[in-house]
Short mmCIF file of C-alpha atoms and ligand atoms in Angstrom, two decimals:
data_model
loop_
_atom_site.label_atom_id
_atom_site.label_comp_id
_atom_site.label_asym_id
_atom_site.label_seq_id
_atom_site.Cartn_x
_atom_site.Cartn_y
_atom_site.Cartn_z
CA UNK A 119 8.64 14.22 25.90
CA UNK A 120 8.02 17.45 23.97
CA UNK A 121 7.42 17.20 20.26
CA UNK A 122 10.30 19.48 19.54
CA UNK A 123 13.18 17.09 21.57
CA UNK A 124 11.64 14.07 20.20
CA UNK A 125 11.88 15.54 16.68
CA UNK A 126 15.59 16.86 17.25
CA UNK A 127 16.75 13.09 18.60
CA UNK A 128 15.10 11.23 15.44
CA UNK A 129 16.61 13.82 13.56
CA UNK A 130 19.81 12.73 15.15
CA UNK A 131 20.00 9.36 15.30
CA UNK A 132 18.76 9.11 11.43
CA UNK A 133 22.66 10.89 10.70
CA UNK A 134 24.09 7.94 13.11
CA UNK A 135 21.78 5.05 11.23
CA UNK A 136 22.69 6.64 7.84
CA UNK A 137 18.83 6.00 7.65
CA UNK A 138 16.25 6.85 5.25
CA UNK A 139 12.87 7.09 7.04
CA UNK A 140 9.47 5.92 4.40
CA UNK A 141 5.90 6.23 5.09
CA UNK A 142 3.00 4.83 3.98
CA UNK A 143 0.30 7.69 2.99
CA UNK A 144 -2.17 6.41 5.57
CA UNK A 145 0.23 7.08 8.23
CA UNK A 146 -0.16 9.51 11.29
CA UNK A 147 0.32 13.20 10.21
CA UNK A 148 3.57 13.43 12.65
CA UNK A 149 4.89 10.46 11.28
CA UNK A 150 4.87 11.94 7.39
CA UNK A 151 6.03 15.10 8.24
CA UNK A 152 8.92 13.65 9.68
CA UNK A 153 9.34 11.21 6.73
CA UNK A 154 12.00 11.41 4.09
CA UNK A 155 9.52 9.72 1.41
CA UNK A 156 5.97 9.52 2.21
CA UNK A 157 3.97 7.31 -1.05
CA UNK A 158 1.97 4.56 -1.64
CA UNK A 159 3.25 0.94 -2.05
CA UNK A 160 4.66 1.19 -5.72
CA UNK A 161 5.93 4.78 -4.85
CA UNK A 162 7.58 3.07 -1.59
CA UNK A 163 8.93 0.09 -3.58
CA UNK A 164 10.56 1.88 -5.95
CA UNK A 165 12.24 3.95 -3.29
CA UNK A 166 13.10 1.12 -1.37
CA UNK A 167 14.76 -0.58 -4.00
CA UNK A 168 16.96 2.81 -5.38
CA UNK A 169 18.03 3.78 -1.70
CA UNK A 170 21.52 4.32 -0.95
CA UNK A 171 21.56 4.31 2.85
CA UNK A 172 22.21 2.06 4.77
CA UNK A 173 19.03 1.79 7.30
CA UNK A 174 15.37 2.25 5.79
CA UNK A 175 12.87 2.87 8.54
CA UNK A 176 9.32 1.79 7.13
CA UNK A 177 6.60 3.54 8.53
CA UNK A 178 3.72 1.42 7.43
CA UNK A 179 3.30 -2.77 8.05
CA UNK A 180 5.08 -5.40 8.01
CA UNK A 181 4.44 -6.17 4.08
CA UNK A 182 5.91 -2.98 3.03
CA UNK A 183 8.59 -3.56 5.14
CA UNK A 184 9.12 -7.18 3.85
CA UNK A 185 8.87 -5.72 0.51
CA UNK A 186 12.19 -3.01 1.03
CA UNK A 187 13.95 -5.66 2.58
CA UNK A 188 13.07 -8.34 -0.64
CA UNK A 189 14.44 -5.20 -2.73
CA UNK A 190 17.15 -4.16 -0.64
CA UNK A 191 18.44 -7.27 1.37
CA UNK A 192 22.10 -5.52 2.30
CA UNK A 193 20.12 -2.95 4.21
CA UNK A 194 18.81 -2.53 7.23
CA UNK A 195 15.13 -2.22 7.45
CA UNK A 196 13.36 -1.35 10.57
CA UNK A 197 9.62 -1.79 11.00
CA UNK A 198 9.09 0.38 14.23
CA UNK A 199 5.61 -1.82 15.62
CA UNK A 200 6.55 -5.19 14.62
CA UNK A 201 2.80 -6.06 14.70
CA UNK A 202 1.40 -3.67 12.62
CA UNK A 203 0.42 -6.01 10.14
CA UNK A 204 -2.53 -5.99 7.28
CA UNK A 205 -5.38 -7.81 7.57
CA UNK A 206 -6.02 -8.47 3.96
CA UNK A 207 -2.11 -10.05 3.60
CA UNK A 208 -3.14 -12.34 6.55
CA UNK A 209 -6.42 -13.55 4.71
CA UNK A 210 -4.14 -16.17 2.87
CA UNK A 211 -0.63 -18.25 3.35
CA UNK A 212 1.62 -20.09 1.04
CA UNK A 213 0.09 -23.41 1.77
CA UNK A 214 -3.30 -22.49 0.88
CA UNK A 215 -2.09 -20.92 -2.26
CA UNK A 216 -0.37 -23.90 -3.03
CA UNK A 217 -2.95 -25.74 -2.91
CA UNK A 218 -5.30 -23.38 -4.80
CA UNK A 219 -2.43 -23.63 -8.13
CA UNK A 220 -2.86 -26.88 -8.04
CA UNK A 221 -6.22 -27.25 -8.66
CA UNK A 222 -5.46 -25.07 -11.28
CA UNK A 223 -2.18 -26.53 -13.00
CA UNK A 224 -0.53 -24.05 -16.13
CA UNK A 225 -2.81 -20.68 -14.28
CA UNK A 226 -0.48 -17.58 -13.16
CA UNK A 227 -0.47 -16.51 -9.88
CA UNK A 228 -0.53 -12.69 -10.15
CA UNK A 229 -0.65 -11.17 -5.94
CA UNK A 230 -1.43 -7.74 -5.08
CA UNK A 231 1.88 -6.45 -2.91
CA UNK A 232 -0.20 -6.57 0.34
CA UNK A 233 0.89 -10.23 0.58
CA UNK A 234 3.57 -11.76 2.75
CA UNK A 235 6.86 -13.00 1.46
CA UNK A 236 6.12 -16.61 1.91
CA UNK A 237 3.21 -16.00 -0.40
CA UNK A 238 5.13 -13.76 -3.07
CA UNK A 239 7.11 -16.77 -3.64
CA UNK A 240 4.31 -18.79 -4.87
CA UNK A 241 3.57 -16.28 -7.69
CA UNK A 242 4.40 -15.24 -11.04
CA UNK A 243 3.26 -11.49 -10.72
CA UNK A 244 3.20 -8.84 -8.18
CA UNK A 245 0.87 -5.66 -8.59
CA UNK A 246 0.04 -2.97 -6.78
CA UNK A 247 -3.37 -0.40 -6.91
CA UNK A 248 -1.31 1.64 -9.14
CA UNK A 249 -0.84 -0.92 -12.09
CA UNK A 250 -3.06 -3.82 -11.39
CA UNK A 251 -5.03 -3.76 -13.95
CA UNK A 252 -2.88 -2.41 -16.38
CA UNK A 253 -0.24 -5.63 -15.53
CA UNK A 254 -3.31 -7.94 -15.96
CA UNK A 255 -4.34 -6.89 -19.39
CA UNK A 256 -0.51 -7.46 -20.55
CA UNK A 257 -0.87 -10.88 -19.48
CA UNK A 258 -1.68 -13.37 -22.04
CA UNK A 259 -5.58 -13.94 -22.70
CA UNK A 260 -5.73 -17.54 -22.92
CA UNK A 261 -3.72 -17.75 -19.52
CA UNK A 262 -6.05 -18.83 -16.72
CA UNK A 263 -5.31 -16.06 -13.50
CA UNK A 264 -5.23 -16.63 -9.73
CA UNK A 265 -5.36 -13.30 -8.48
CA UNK A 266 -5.21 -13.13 -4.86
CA UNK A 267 -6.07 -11.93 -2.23
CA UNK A 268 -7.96 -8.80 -2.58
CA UNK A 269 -11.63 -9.79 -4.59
CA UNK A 270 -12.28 -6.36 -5.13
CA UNK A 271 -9.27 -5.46 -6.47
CA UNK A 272 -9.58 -8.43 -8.29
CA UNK A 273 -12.79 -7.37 -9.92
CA UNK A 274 -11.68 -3.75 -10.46
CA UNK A 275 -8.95 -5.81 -12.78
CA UNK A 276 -11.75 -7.48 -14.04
CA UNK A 277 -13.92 -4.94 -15.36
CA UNK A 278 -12.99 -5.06 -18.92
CA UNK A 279 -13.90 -8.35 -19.44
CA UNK A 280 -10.77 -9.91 -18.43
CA UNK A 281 -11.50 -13.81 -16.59
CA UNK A 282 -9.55 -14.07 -13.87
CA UNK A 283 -10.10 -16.40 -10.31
CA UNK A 284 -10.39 -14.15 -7.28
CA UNK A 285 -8.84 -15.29 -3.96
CA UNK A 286 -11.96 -13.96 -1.08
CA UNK A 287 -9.88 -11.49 0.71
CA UNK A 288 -10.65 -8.30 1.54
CA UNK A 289 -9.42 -5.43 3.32
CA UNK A 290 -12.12 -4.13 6.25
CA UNK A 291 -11.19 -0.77 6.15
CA UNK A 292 -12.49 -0.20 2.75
CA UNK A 293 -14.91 -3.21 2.43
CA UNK A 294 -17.25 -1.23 4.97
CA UNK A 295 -17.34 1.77 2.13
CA UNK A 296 -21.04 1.57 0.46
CA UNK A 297 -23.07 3.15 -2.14
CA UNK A 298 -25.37 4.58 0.64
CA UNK A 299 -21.98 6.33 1.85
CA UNK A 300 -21.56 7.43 -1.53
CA UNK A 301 -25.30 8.81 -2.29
CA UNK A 302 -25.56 10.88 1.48
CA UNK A 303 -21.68 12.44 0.12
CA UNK A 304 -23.15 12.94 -3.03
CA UNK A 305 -26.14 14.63 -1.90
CA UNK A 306 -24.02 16.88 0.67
CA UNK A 307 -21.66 18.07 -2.20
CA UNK A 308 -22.94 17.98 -5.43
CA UNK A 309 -20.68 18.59 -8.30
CA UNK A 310 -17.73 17.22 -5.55
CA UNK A 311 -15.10 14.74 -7.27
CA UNK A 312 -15.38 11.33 -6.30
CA UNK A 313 -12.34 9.50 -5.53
CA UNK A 314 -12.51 5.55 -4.24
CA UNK A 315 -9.68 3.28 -3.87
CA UNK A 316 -10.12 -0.32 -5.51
CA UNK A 317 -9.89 -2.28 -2.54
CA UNK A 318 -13.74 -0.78 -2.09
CA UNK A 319 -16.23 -3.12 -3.05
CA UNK A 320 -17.11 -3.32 -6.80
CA UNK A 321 -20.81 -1.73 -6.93
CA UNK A 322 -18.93 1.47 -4.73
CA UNK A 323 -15.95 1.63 -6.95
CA UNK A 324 -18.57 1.45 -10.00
CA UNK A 325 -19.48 4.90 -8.56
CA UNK A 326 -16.80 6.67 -8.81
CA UNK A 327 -15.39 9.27 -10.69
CA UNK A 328 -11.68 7.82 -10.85
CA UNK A 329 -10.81 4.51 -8.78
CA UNK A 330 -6.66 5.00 -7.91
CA UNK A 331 -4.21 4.15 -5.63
CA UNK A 332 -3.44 6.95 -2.59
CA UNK A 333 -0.40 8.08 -4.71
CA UNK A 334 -3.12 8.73 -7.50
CA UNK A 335 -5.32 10.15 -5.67
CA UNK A 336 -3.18 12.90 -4.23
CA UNK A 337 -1.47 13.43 -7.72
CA UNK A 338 -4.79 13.65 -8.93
CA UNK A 339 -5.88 16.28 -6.69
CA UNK A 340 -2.66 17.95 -6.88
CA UNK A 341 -3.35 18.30 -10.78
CA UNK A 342 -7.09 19.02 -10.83
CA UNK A 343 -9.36 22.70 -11.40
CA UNK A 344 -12.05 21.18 -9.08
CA UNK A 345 -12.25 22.35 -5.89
CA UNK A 346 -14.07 19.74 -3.81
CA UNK A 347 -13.14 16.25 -3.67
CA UNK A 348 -14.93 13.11 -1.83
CA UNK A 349 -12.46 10.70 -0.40
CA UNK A 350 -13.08 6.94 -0.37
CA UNK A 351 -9.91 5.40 1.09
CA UNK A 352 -8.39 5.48 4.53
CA UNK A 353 -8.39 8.73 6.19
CA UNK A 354 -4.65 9.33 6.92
CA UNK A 355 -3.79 10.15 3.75
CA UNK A 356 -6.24 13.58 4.26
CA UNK A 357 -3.31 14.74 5.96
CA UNK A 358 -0.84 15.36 3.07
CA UNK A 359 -3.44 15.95 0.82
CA UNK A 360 -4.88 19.33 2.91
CA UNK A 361 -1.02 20.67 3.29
CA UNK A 362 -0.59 19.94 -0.48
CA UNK A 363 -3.94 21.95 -1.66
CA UNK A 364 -4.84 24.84 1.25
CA UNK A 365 -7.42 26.23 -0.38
CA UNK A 366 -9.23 22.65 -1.60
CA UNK A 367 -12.20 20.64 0.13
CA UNK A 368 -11.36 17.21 1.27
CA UNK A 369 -14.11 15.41 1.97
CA UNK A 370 -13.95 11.63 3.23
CA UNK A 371 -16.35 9.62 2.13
CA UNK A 372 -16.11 7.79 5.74
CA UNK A 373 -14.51 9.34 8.55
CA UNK A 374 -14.90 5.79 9.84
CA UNK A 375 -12.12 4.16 7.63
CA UNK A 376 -9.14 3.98 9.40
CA UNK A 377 -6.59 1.10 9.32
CA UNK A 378 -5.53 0.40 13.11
CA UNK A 379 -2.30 -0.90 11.77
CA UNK A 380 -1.21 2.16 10.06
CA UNK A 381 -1.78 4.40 13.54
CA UNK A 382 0.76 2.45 15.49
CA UNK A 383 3.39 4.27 14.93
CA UNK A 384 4.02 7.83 16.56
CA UNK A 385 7.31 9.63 16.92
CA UNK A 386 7.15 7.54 20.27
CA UNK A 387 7.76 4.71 18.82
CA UNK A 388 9.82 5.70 15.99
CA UNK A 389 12.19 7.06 18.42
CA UNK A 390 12.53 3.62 20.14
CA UNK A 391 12.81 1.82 17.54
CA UNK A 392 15.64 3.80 16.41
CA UNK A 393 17.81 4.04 19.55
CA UNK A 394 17.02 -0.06 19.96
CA UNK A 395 17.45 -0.94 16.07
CA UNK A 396 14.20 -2.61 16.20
CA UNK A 397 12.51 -4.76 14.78
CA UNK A 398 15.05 -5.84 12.51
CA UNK A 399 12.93 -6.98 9.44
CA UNK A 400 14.74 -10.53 8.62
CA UNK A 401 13.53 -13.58 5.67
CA UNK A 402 15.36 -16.17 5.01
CA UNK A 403 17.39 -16.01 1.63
CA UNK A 404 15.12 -18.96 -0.44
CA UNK A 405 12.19 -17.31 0.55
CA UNK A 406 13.73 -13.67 -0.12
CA UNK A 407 14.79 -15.04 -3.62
CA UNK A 408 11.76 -16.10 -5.03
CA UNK A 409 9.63 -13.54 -3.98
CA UNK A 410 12.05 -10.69 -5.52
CA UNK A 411 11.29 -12.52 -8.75
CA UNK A 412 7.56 -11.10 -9.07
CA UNK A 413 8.55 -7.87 -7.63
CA UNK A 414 10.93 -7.42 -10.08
CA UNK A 415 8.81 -8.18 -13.35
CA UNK A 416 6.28 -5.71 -11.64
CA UNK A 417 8.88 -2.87 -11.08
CA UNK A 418 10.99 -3.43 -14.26
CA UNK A 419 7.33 -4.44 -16.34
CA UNK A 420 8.91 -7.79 -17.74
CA UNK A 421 6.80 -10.37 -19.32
CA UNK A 422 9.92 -11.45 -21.60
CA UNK A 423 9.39 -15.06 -19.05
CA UNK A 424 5.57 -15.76 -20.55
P1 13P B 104 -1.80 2.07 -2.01
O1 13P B 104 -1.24 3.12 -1.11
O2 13P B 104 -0.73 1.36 -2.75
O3 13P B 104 -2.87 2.61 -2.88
O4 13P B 104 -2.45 0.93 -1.10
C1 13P B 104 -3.36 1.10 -0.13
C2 13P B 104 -3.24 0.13 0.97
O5 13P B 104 -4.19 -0.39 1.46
C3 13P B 104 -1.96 -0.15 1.51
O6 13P B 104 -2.13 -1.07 2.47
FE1 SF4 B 105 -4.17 -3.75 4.97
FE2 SF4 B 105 -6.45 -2.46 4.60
FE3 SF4 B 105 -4.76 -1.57 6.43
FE4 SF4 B 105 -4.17 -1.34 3.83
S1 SF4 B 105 -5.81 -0.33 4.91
S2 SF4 B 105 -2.80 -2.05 5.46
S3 SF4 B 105 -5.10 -3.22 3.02
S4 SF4 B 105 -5.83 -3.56 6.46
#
């Protein structure tokens, strides 16, 4: 179908959903221009959570999606590719986490938001890239920590000094990132800003000139006199990042890193999905209740329950 029609009928049928359409910054380009929102998970939860329409379509995986839905449980919430998933939120489930508190009885569970709801339930804390380690450090020190289940961010929370058990997950997109990368970009563009995302492995995120989230690293970018910039996350979010700053150079670090889940979705798809009002993103209300309850001390930074 031509890109015009395609853009005209999504354009349409978001007036008959009374929908609001989000996107992960790792999306395809088409898919964020099209966007309402385009941010990175804190960015998208705290849109999700404020929306007033009455259908969010979440371009990104199924976590995000769970996460709106947690949020916003009266609304509608489409995930477009019901499989797009994340391979790091697979890499544990509630039972293993269960059994992982209680060899450690009186220790808070603190998950990064790339966790299924099952598993949200189990903890005390939810963080995201943006305020991980931030959150930690207002934890109390003589609290053991589970943190789970990205190591790396783990460690990046770490860094200070702060003990805390890492779960060993790991997302593949970034764990493939390595100083080697980081010394051939280096030599290539010296003087070049180096960005990496913390879900790169320790010794590359050591490296780096700033570690943030994607909605840091585009603010930062946004805000900066350089004018060349080495990019250590997934490449989608290049996209937004050229059309914000024309006359900057965007380097990747790896052309290589790109998250198959986040390139499911094309207009295609989100056209489907919104003439079929699929996939209807659906968890049951115990589940839903108890994993709002981390979310919520995250977004609204309360600790008044320690
Ligand atoms: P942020 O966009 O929150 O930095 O997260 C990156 C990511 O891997 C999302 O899956
Ligand atoms: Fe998950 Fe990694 Fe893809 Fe993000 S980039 S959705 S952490 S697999």
């Amino acid at each position: 179908m031509d890109r015009a029609v395609l853009i005209d009928e999504i354009r349409q049928l978001k007036q008959e959903l009374d929908a609001v359409i989000l996107a992960h910054n790792y999306e395809l380009g088409e898919i964020q221009d099209i966007a309402d929102f385009c941010g990175d998970s804190l960015e998208l939860s705290i849109k999700a959570a404020a929306i007033e329409a009455r259908t969010i379509v979440f371009c990104g995986v199924r976590f995000m999606a769970e996460t709106a839905k947690i949020l916003s449980p009266d609304k509608l919430v489409l995930l477009p590719v019901p499989d797009a998933g994340c391979d790091m939120a697979d890499m544990i489930d509630a039972a293993s986490l269960r059994a992982w508190k209680a060899e450690h009885p009186g220790a808070l569970a603190v998950c990064y938001v790339n966790s299924t709801a099952e598993v949200k339930a189990e903890c005390d804390l939810c963080v995201t890239s943006a305020n991980a380690p931030e959150l930690v450090e207002m934890l109390p020190a003589d609290r053991e920590i589970l943190f789970l289940p990205d190591g790396n961010l783990g460690s990046f929370c770490a860094r200070n000094g702060r003990l805390l058990r890492r779960w060993d997950g790991c997302c593949p997109v970034h764990q493939r990132m390595t100083t080697a990368m980081v010394e051939r970009r280096r030599r290539e563009f010296p003087g070049a800003k180096l960005l990496i995302h913390p879900e790169a492995p320790p010794e590359v995120t050591a490296l780096a000139d700033e570690a943030l989230s994607t909605g840091g690293m585009l603010r930062y970018v946004r805000e900066s006199q350089d004018a060349t910039f080495i990019i250590g996350t997934e490449i989608g979010i290049l996209h937004r990042m050229q059309q914000e700053n024309p006359d900057k150079r965007l380097i990747p670090l790896t052309e290589q890193a790109i998250c198959p889940h986040m390139k499911r979705i094309r207009l295609e798809e989100l056209l489907y999905a919104m003439q079929n009002r699929r996939t209807v993103i659906e968890i049951p209300e115990a589940i839903r209740e108890r994993a709002e309850i981390p979310i919520r001390r995250m977004l609204e930074r309360d600790f008044s329950w320690l």
